[in-house]
PDB file of C-alpha atoms in Angstrom:
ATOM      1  CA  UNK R   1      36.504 -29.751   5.758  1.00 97.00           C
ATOM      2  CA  UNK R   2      32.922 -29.009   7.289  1.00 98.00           C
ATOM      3  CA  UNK R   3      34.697 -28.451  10.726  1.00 98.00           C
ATOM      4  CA  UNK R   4      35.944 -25.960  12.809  1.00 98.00           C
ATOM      5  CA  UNK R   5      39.091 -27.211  14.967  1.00 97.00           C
ATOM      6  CA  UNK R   6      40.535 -25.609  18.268  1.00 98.00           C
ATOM      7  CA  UNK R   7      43.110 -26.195  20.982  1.00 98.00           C
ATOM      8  CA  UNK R   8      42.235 -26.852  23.939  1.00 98.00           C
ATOM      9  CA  UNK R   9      42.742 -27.834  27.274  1.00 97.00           C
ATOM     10  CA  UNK R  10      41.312 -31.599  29.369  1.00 96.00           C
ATOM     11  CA  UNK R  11      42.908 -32.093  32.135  1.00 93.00           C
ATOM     12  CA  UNK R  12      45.794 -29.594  31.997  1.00 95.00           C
ATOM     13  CA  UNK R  13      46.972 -31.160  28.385  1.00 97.00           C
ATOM     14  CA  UNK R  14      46.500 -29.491  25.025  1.00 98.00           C
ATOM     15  CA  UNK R  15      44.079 -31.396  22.751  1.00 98.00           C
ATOM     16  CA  UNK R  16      42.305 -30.709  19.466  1.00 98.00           C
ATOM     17  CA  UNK R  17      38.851 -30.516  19.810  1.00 98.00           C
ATOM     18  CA  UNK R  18      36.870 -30.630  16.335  1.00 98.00           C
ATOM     19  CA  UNK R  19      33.140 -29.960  15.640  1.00 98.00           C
ATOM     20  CA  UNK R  20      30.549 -30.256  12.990  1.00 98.00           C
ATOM     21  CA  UNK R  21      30.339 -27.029  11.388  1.00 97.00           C
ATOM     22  CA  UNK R  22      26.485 -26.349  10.122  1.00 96.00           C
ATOM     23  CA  UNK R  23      27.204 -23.471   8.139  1.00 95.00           C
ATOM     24  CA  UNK R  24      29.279 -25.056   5.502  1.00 95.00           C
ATOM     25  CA  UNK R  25      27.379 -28.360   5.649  1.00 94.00           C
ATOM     26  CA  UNK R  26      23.848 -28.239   6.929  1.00 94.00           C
ATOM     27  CA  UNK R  27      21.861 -30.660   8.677  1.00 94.00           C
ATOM     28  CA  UNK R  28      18.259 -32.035   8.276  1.00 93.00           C
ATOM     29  CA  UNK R  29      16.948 -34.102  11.107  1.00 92.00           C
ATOM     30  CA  UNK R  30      14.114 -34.968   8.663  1.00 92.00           C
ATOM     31  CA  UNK R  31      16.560 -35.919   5.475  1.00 91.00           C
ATOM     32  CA  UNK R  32      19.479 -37.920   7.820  1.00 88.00           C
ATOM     33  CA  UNK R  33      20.269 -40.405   5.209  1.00 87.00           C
ATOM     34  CA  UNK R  34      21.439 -37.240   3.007  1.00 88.00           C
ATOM     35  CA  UNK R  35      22.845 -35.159   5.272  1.00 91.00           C
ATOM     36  CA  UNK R  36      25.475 -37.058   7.548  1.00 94.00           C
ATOM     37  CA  UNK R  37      28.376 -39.520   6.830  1.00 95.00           C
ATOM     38  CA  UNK R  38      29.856 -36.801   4.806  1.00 95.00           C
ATOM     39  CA  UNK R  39      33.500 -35.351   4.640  1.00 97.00           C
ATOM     40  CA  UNK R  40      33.342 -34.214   8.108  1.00 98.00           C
ATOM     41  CA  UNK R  41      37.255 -33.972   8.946  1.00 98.00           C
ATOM     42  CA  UNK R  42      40.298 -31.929   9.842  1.00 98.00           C
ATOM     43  CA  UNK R  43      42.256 -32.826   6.979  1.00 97.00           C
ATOM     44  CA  UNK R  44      46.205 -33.951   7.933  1.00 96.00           C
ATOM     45  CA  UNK R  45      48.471 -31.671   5.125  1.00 93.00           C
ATOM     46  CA  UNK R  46      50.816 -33.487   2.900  1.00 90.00           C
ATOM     47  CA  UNK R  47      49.769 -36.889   3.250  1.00 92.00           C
ATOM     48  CA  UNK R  48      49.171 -39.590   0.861  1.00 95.00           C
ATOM     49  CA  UNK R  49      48.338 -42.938   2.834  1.00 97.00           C
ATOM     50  CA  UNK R  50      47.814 -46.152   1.043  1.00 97.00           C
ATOM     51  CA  UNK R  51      48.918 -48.991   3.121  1.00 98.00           C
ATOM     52  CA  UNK R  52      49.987 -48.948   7.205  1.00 98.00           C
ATOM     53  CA  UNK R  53      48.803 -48.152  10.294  1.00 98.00           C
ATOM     54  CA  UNK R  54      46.884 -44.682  12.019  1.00 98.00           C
ATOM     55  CA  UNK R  55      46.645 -44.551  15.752  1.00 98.00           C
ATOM     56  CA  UNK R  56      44.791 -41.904  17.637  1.00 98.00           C
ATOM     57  CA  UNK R  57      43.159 -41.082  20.874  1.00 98.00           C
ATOM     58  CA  UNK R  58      39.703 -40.099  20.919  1.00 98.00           C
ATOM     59  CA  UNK R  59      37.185 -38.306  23.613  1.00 98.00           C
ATOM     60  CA  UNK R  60      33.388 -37.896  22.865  1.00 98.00           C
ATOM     61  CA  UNK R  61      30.851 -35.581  24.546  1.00 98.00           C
ATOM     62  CA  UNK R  62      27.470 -34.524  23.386  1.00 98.00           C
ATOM     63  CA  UNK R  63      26.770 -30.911  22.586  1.00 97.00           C
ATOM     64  CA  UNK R  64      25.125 -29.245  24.907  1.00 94.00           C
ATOM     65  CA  UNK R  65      22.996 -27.403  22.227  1.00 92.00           C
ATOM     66  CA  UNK R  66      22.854 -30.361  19.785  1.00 93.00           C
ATOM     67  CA  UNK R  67      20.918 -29.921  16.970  1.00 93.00           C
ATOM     68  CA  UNK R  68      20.424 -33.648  17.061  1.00 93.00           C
ATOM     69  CA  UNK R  69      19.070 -35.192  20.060  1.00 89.00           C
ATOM     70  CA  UNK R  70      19.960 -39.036  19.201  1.00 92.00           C
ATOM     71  CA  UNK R  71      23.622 -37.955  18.472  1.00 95.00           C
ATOM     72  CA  UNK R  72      25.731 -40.929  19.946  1.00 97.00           C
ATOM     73  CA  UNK R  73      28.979 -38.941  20.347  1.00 97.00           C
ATOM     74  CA  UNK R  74      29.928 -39.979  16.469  1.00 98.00           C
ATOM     75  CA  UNK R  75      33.821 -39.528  16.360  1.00 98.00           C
ATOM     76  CA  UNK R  76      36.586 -41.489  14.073  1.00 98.00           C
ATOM     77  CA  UNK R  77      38.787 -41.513  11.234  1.00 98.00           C
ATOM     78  CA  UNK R  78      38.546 -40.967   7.999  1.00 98.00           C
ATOM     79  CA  UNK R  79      41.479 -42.393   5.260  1.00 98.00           C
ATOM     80  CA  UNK R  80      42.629 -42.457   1.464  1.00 98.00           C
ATOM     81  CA  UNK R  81      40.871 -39.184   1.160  1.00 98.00           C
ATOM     82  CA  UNK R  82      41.217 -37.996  -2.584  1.00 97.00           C
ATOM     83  CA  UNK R  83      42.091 -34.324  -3.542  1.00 95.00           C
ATOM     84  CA  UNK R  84      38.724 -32.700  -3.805  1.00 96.00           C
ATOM     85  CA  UNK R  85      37.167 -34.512  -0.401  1.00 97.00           C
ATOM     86  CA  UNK R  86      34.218 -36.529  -2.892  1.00 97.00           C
ATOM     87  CA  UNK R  87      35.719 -39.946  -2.091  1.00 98.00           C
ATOM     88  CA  UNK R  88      36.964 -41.867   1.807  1.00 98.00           C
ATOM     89  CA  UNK R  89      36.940 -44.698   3.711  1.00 98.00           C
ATOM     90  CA  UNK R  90      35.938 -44.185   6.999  1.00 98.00           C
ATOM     91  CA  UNK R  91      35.914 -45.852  10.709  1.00 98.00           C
ATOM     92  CA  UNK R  92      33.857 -44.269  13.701  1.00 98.00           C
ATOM     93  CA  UNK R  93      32.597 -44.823  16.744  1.00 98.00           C
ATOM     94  CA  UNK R  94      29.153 -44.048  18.633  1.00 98.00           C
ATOM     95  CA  UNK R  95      30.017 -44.084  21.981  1.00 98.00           C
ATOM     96  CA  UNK R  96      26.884 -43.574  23.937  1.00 98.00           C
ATOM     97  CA  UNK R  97      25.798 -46.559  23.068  1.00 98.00           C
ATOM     98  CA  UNK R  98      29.245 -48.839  23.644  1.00 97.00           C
ATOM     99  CA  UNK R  99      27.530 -50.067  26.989  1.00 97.00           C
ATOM    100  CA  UNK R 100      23.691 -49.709  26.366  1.00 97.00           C
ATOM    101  CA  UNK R 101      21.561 -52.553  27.762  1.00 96.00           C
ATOM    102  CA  UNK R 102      19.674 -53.134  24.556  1.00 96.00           C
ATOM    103  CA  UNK R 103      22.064 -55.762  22.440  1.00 96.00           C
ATOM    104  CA  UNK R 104      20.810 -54.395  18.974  1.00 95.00           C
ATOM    105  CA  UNK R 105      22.041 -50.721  19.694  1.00 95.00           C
ATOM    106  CA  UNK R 106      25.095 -51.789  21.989  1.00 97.00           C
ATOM    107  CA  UNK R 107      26.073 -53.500  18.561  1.00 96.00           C
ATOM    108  CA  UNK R 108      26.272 -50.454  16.174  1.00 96.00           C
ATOM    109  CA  UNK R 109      29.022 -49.001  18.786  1.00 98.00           C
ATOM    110  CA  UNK R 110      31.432 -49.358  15.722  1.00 98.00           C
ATOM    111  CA  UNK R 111      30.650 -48.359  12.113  1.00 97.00           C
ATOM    112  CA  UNK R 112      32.488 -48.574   8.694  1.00 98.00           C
ATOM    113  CA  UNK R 113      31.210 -46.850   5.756  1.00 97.00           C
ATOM    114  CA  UNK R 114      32.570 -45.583   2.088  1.00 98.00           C
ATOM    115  CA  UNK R 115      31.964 -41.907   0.885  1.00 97.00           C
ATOM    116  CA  UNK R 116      30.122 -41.426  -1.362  1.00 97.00           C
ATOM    117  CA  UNK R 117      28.754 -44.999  -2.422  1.00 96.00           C
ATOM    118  CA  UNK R 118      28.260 -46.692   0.661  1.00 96.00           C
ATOM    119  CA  UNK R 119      27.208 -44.212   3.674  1.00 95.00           C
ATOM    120  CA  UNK R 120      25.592 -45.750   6.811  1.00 86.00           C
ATOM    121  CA  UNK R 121      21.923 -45.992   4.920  1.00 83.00           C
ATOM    122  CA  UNK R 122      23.390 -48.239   2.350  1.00 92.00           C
ATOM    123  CA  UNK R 123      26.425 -49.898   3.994  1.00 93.00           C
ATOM    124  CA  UNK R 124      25.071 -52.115   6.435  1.00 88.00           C
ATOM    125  CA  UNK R 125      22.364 -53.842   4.030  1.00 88.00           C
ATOM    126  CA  UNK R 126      25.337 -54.850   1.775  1.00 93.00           C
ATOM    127  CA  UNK R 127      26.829 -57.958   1.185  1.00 90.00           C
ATOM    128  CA  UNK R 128      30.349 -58.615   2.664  1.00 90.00           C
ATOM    129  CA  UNK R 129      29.677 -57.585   6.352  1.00 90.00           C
ATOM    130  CA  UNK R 130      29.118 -57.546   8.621  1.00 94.00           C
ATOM    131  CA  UNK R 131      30.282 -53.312   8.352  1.00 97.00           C
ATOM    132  CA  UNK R 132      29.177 -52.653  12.332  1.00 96.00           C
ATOM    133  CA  UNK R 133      29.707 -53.949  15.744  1.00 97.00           C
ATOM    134  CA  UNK R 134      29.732 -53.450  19.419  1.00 97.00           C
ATOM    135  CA  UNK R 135      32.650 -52.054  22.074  1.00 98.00           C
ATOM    136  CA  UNK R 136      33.343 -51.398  25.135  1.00 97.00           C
ATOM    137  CA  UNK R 137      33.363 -48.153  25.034  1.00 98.00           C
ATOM    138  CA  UNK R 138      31.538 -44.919  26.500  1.00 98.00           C
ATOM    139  CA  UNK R 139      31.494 -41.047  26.213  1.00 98.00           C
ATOM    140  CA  UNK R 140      33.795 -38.755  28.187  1.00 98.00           C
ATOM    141  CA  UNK R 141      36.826 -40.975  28.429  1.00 98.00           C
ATOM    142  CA  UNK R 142      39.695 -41.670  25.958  1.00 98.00           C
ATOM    143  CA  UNK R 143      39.426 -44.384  23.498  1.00 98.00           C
ATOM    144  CA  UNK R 144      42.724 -45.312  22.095  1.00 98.00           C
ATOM    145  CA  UNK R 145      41.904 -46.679  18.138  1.00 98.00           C
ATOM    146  CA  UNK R 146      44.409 -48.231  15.693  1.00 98.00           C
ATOM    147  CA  UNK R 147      43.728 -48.834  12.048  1.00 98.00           C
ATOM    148  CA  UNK R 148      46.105 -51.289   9.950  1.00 98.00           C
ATOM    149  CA  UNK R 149      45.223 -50.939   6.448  1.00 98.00           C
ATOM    150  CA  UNK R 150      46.391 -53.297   3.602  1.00 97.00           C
ATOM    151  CA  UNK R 151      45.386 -52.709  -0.144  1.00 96.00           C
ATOM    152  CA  UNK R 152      41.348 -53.413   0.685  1.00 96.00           C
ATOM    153  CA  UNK R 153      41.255 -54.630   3.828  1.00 97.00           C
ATOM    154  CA  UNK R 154      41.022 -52.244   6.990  1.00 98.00           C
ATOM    155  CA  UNK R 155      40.953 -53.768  10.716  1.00 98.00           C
ATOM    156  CA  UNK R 156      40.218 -51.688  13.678  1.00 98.00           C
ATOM    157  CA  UNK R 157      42.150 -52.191  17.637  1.00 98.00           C
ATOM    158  CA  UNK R 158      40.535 -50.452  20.341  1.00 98.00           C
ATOM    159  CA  UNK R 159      42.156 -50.085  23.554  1.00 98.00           C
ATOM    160  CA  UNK R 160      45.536 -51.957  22.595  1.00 94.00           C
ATOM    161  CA  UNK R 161      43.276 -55.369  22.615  1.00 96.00           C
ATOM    162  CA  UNK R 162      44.932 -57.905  21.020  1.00 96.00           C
ATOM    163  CA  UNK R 163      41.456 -59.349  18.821  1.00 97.00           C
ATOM    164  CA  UNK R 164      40.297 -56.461  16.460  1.00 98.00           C
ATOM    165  CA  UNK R 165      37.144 -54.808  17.151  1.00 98.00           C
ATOM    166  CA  UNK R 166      36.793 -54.872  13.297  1.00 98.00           C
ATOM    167  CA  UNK R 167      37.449 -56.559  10.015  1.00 98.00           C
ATOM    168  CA  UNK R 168      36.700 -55.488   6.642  1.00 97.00           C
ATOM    169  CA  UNK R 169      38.175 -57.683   4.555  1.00 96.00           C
ATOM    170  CA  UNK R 170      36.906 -55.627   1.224  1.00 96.00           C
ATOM    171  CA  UNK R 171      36.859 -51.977   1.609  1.00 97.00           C
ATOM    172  CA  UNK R 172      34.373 -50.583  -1.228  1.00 96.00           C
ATOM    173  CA  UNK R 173      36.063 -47.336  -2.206  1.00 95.00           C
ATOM    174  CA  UNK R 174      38.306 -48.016  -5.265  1.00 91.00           C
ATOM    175  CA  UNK R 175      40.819 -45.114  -4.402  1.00 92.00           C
ATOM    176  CA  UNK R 176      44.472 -46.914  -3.771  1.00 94.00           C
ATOM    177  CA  UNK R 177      45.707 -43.898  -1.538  1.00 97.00           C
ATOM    178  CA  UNK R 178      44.512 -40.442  -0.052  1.00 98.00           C
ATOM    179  CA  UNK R 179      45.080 -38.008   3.097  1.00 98.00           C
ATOM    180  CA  UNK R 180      43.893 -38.717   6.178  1.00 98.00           C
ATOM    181  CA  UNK R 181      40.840 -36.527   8.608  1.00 98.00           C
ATOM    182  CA  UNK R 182      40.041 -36.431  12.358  1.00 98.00           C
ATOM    183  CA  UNK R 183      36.585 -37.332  11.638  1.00 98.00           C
ATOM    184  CA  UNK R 184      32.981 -36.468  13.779  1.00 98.00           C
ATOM    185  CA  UNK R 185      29.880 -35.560  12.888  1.00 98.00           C
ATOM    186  CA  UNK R 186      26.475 -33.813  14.010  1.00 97.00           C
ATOM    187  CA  UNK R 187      26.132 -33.295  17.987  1.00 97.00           C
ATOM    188  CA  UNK R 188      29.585 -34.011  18.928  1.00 98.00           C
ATOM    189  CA  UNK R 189      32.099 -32.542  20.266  1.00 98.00           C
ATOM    190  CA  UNK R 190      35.044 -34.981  19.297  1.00 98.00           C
ATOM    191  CA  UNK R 191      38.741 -34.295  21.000  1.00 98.00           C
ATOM    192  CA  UNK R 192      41.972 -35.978  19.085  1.00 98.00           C
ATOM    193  CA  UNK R 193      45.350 -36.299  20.866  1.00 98.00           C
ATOM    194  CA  UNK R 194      48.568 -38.568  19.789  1.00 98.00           C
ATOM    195  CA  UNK R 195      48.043 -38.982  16.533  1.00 98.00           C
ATOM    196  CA  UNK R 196      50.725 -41.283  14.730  1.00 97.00           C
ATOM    197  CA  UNK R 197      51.256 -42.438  11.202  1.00 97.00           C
ATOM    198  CA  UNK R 198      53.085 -45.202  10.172  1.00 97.00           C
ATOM    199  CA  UNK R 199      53.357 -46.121   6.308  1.00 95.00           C
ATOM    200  CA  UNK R 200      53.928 -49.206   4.871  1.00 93.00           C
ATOM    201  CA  UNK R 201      54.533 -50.486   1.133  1.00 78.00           C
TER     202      UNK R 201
END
């Protein structure tokens, strides 16, 4: 949905690698509100996930030819995606800036938002959060995430660390279930490997 997706090869092991694809779903570096946080996402077939948990490996690397110098390597998930991609939750990560010396960028390293309602230029002046945080985290290297989901509330695990990166205790999507997406957006080149599913009433 807005990607293109291809196998690949890092370090001898076969990988999906996923991009933004600007033909389908431009970008304007002088509209960015309007034209990111969309459905960005190689769509999983045949799934309807309401409550459980998604695990996934990530990698993040800036394009070389980004169309969006500030890109911070924006890779995630996306979850209860209805049939005709206009409603999701999503969880990503902007990796470039997991270890940056400045405190107030090293802190949006993490980012929850709702499609279409609640994208990042909305989301993080709403009551409820906080809907961002830091993480250790960096480009070029795998980043292991884990999402439990139950009814509204969605809590990420990075790394296998036993304190969640983050809470949201009240998603603000009101769809119940939906598919799930390997999720990036503009100037990354986003790589996905061991993805599992579990589902849980």
């Amino acid at each position: 949905m807005n990607v293109t997706g291809s196998v690949v090869k890092i370090n001898s092991e076969e990988v999906l690698k996923v991009e933004r694809d600007l033909k389908t779903l431009p970008f304007d570096i002088k509209h960015l509100g309007a034209t990111v946080n969309g459905p960005l996402y190689a769509k999983l077939k045949n799934t309807n996930f309401e409550n459980g948990t998604i695990e996934v490996k990530v990698l993040s690397r800036i394009q070389k030819h980004t169309p969006y110098p500030d890109s911070w390597g924006f890779i995630g998930l996306a979850f209860r995606i209805n049939g005709d991609n206009s409603a999701f939750e999503s969880i990503y990560l902007r990796p470039k800036v997991g270890r940056s010396a400045n405190e107030i960028v090293r802190n949006q390293a993490v980012q929850y938002y709702s499609y279409p309602d609640y994208k990042m230029d909305k989301i993080n002046n709403t009551p409820g959060g906080p809907f961002e945080t830091s993480a250790d985290i960096g480009l070029n290297e795998w980043i292991k995430l884990r999402i439990e989901v139950k009814d509204q509330q969605a809590t990420l695990y990075i790394n296998d660390k036993k304190e969640p990166a983050l809470t949201i205790k009240n998603m603000k999507g009101n769809l119940k279930s939906g598919a799930i997406g390997l999720w990036v957006d503009i100037g990354t080149e986003g790589y996905f490997k061991d993805l599992k599913v579990k589902k849980r009433s």
